[in-house]
Amino acid sequence: MTDANPAALPPEYDAVIVGAGFAGLCMAIRLRQAGQRFVLLEQAPSLGGTWQANRYPGAACDIPSSLYCFSFAPNPDWSRAYPAQAEIEKYLNQCADRFCVRAQMRFNHPVTAARFDEERRHWRIEVANAAQVFHARSLILATGGLSRPKLPDIPGIAQFAGASFHSARWPADITLAGKRVGLIGTGASAIQVLPAIVGQAAQVTLFQRTPAWIIGKPNWAAPHWRKALYRRWPSTQRISRVFNYWRHELFAVAFTRLPALLRVLEILPRLQLRWQVRNRQLRAQLTPNYRVGCKRVLLASDFYPALCRDNVQLVTAPITRIATTAAVTGDGVQHPLDVLIACTGFEAAEACAPFPVTGRRGVDLDSAWRDGPNAYLGTTVSGFPNLFIMTGPNTALGHNSMVYMIEAQANYVIDAIAQLAQRPGAALEVDAAVQRNYNSALQRRLARTVWNTGGCSSWYRTRDGLNTTLWPDFTFVFRHRLRRFDPAPYHWLD
């Protein structure tokens, strides 16, 4: 719809969702089930979010397949214990078709700005193509915290003569056969990329800043009898889901309550490192000097063996600059390269709005978050009525499935929109004091967790040390807090 006469236009939608990953799709399904008018806007050509964008070799989930799906849409046909990128993307597309929400999706629709209309009390959302404008009572941001790649700030990188890219922007036509490849980082993406490319590349140089805690990944193929069992008796799959949920939830005890247990959790990764890396010097370089859990614990059974191959070199000296055909490290060594791949993560803790979002009195979300992203229950922000943020500040996890958190938020948002429907023309805004007190309590809780005290620097925290990323408790506590929408912390704008 073009915005020829804004004053004459009623809101055409109850809600506009931005983003078509797990969170956006979950909201679309719940809104359709609730009979709400909505549209989903996605800048990519297809749905999938993280799993549409990250197509690097070896891309896969590190959460068991029984947990990495919607509770209302279990998939009995997962092929492995930990699903790969293509299978997750396929699952999301199947859900879109099964729950009949594809018709409400608009792909290749990059949102450029969103502004709250104070007079009419609804959101005005602008899209880049066709000068299109959408109007909705509620705006749901489901763009995720892992949508903006974090590129390394290394002098000379723009002058590199070979192919250079972030792992989340892997070129479809790139070939690594016979190439000298530089891999920056040893995080979740890098430990999947290395085993996948080491057999193709002539040489791989892995640049490590900080070693990670890595435990084995029992990624067994799902037998046919198990798939048949899950299809015939769905309750058996639910039992598997419950078992895996509580197995992962136990990590929160060590991470947030009993730090003495961290030494116990370090036993298995230390043993794995000793078994798979025989070279003592290399093993010392791969041994973390911080507590397990301070950075994200990684799952891999093939990373260390790949690293021990003859055509792989681990470099721990920092890269000081990039030349046209080499990376130069702090010890003065030049490492000749044909391809440079940055597995350097995403802008998560410093996350700003994915596009200009303007609330009441002309305040934009980036300005409201100048001291760090924060929200009430990770979902609503004072000064931004009827704005709901999926996987917002302090909703990410270091121990369990984000899909669980997404469903909790979806329930909360649906309940809020239902209450809005009872007061046409009104808007809801969380009180500033409530939001401030909530986040103060959250930061006090985070101060005692391994993520803040474990002796590392990580993407969980801002440059100022503020943890704006993680939820510092059990996931069932979060779900309980969001079990229903309580209007008491909010005020109405009529």
Tab-separated table of C-alpha atoms in Angstrom, residues 353 356-359 363-370:
chain	number	residue	atom	x	y	z
A	353	ALA	CA	18.281	-1.827	15.748
A	356	PRO	CA	15.942	3.022	12.264
A	357	VAL	CA	13.156	2.367	14.781
A	358	THR	CA	11.605	5.564	16.118
A	359	GLY	CA	9.285	5.584	19.113
A	363	VAL	CA	13.489	8.862	20.116
A	364	ASP	CA	15.173	6.122	18.097
A	365	LEU	CA	15.986	2.711	19.529
A	366	ASP	CA	19.742	3.098	19.104
A	367	SER	CA	19.645	6.236	21.259
A	368	ALA	CA	17.533	4.480	23.884
A	369	TRP	CA	20.161	1.736	23.907
A	370	ARG	CA	23.223	3.985	23.961
